[in-house]
PDB file of C-alpha atoms in Angstrom:
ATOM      1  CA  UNK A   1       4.818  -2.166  -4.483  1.00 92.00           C
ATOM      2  CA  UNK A   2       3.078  -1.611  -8.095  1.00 92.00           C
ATOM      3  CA  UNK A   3       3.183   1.716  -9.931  1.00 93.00           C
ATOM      4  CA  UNK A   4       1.759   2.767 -12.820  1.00 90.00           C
ATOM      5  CA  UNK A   5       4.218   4.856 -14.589  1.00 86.00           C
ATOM      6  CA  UNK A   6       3.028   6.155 -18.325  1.00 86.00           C
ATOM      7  CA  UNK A   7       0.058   3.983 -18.249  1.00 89.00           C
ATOM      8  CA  UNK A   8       2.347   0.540 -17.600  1.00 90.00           C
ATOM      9  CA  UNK A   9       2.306  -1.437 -14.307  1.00 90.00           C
ATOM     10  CA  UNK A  10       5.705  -1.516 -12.530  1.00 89.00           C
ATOM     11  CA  UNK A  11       6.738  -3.744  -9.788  1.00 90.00           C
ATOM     12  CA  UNK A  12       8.968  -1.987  -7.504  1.00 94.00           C
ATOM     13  CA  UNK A  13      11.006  -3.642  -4.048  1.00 93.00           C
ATOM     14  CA  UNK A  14      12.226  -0.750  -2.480  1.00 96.00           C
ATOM     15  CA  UNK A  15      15.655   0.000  -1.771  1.00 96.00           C
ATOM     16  CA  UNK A  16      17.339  -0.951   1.428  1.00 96.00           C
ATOM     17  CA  UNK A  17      14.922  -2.706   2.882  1.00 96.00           C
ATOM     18  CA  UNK A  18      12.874  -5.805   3.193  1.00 91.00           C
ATOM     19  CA  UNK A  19       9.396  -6.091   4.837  1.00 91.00           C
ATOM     20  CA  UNK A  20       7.651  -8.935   6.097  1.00 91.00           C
ATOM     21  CA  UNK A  21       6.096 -11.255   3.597  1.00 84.00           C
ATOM     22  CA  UNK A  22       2.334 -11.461   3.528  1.00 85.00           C
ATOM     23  CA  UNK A  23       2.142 -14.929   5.112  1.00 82.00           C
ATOM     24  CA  UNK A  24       4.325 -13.672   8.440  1.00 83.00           C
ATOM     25  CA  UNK A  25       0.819 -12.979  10.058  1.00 83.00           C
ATOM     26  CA  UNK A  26      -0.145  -9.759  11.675  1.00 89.00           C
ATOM     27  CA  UNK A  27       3.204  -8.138  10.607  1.00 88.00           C
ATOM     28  CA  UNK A  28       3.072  -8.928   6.787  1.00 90.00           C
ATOM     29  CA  UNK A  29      -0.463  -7.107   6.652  1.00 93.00           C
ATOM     30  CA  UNK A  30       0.648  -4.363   8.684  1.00 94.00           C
ATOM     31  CA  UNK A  31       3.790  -3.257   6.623  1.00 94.00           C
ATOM     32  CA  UNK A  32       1.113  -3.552   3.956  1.00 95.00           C
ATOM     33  CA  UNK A  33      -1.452  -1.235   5.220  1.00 96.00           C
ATOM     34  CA  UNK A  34       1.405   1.182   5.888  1.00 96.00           C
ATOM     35  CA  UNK A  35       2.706   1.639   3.333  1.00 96.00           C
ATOM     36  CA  UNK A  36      -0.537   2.182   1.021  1.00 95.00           C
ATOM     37  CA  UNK A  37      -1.715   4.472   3.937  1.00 96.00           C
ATOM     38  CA  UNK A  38       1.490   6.457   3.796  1.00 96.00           C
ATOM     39  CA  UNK A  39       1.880   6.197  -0.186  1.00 96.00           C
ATOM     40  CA  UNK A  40      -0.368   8.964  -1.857  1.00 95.00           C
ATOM     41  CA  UNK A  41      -1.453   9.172  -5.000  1.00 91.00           C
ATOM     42  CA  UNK A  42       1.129  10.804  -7.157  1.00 93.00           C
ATOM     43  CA  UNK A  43       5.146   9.716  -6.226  1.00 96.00           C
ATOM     44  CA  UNK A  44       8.370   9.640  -7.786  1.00 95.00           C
ATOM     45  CA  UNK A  45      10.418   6.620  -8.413  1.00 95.00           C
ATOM     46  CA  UNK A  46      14.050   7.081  -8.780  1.00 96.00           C
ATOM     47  CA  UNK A  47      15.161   3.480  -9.899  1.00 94.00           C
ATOM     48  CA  UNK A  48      18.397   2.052  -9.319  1.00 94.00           C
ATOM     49  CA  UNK A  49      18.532  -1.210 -11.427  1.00 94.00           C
ATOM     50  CA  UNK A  50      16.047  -3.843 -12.819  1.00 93.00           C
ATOM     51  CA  UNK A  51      17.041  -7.335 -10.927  1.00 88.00           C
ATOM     52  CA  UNK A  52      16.736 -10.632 -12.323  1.00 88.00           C
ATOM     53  CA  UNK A  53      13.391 -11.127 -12.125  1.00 86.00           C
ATOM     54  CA  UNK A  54      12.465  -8.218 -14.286  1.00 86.00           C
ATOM     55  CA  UNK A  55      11.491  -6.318 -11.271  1.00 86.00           C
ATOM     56  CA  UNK A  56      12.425  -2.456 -10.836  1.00 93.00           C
ATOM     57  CA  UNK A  57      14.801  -1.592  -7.428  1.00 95.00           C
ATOM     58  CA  UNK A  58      13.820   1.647  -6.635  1.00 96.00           C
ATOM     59  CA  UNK A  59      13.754   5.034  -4.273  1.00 97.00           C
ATOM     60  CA  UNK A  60      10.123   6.007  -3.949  1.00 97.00           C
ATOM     61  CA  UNK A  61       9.162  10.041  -3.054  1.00 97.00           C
ATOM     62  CA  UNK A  62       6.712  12.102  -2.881  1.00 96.00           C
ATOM     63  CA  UNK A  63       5.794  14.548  -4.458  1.00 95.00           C
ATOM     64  CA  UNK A  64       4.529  17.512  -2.138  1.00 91.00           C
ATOM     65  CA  UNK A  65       6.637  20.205  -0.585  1.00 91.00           C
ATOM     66  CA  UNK A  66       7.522  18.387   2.041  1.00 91.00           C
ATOM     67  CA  UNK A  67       8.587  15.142   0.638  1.00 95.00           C
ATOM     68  CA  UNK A  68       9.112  12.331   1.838  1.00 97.00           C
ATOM     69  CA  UNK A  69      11.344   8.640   1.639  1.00 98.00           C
ATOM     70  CA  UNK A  70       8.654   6.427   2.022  1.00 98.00           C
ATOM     71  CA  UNK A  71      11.334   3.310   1.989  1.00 98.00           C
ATOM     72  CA  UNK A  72      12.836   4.907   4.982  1.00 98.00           C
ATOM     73  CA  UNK A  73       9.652   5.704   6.674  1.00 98.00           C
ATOM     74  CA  UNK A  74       8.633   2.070   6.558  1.00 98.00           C
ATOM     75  CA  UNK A  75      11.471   1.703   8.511  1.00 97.00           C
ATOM     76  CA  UNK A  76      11.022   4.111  10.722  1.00 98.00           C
ATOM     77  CA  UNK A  77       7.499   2.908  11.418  1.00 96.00           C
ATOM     78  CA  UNK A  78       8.830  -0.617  12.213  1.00 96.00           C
ATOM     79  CA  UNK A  79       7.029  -1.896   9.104  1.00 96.00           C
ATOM     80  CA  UNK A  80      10.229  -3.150   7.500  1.00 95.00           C
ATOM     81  CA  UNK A  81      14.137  -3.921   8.328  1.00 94.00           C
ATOM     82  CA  UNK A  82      17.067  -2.903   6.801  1.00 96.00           C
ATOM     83  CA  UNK A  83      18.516  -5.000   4.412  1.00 90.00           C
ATOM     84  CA  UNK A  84      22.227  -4.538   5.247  1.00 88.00           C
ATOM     85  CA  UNK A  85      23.457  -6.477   2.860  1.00 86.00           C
ATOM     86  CA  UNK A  86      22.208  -3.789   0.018  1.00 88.00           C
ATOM     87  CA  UNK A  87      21.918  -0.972   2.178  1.00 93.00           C
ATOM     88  CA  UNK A  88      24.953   1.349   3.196  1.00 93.00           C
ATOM     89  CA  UNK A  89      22.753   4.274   4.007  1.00 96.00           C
ATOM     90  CA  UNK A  90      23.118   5.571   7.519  1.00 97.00           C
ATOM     91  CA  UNK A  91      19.966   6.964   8.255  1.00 98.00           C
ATOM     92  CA  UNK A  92      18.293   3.278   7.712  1.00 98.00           C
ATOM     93  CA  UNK A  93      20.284   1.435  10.141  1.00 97.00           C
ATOM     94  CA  UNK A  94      19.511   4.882  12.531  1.00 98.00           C
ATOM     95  CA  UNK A  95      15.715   4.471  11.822  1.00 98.00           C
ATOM     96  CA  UNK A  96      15.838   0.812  12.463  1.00 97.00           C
ATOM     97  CA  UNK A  97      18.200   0.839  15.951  1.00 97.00           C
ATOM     98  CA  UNK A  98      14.981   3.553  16.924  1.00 98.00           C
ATOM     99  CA  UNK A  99      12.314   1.861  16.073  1.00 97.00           C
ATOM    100  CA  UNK A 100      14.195  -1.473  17.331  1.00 94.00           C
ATOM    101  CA  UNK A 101      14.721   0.520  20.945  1.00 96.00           C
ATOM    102  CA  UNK A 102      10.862   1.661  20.677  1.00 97.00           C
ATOM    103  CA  UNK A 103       9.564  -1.554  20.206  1.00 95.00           C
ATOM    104  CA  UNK A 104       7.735  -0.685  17.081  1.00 95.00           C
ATOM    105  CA  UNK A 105       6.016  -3.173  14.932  1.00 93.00           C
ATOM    106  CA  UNK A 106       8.191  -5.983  13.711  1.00 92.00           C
ATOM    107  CA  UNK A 107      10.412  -4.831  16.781  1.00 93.00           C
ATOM    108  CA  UNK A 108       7.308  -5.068  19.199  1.00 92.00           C
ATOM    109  CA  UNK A 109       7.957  -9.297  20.160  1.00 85.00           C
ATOM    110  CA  UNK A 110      11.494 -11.168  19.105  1.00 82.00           C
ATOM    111  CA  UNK A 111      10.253 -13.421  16.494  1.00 71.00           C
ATOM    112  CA  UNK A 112      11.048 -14.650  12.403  1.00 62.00           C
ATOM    113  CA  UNK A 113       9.209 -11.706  11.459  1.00 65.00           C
ATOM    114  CA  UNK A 114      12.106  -9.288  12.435  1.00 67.00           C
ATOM    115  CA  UNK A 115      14.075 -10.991   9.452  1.00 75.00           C
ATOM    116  CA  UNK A 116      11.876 -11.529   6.314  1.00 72.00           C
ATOM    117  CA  UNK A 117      14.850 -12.930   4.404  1.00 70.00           C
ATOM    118  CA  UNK A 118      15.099 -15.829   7.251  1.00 69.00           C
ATOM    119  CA  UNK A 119      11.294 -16.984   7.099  1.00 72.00           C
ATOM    120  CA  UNK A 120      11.600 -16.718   3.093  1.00 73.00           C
ATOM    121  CA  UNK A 121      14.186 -19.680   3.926  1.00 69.00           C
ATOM    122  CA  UNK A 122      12.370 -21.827   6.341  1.00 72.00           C
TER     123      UNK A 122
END
């Protein structure tokens, strides 16, 4: 995901999980268009270190009343799985085991796309 924050471009992979990669066709696209549909305008970004690419690991919010995780709701959506390696936040492995019993997006066929981090490998 790219932010701007205070006029500068961030690159941000979100916390806890890991979505499909682009090329991991229709799935890649899809976490995609989630995510920018769900992501408004205005968020927060709560980072939690810079990895060795240069690239921000971060919590993203939003802002309104009624805010929201948006990592964990691309889990719950289907549009990503939990990276348990990194990850040792309940509610993640509980969105994914739902979604997973639901059959929603990644979880919707068996297939490389339910494990990004296995098709980045191939």
């Amino acid at each position: 995901m790219r932010l701007t924050c205070k006029g500068k471009s961030v690159e941000v992979r979100l916390h806890c999980i890991d979505a499909p990669e682009y090329e991991q066709i229709p799935w890649g696209k899809q976490s995609r268009h989630h995510l920018r549909k769900i992501t408004p305008r205005k968020v927060e970004l709560k980072t939690i270190e810079i990895d060795q690419f240069g690239r921000t690991l971060g919590e993203v919010y939003t802002t309104e009343p009624s805010r929201r995780f948006l990592n964990l709701e691309q889990v719950v959506g289907g549009h990503a799985a939990v990276y348990e390696h990194y990850c040792s936040d309940p509610a993640f492995t509980r969105a994914q085991r739902k979604a997973r019993k639901a059959g929603l997006g990644i979880w919707s066929k068996p297939g490389a796309q339910q494990t990004p981090w296995v098709f980045r490998h191939r």
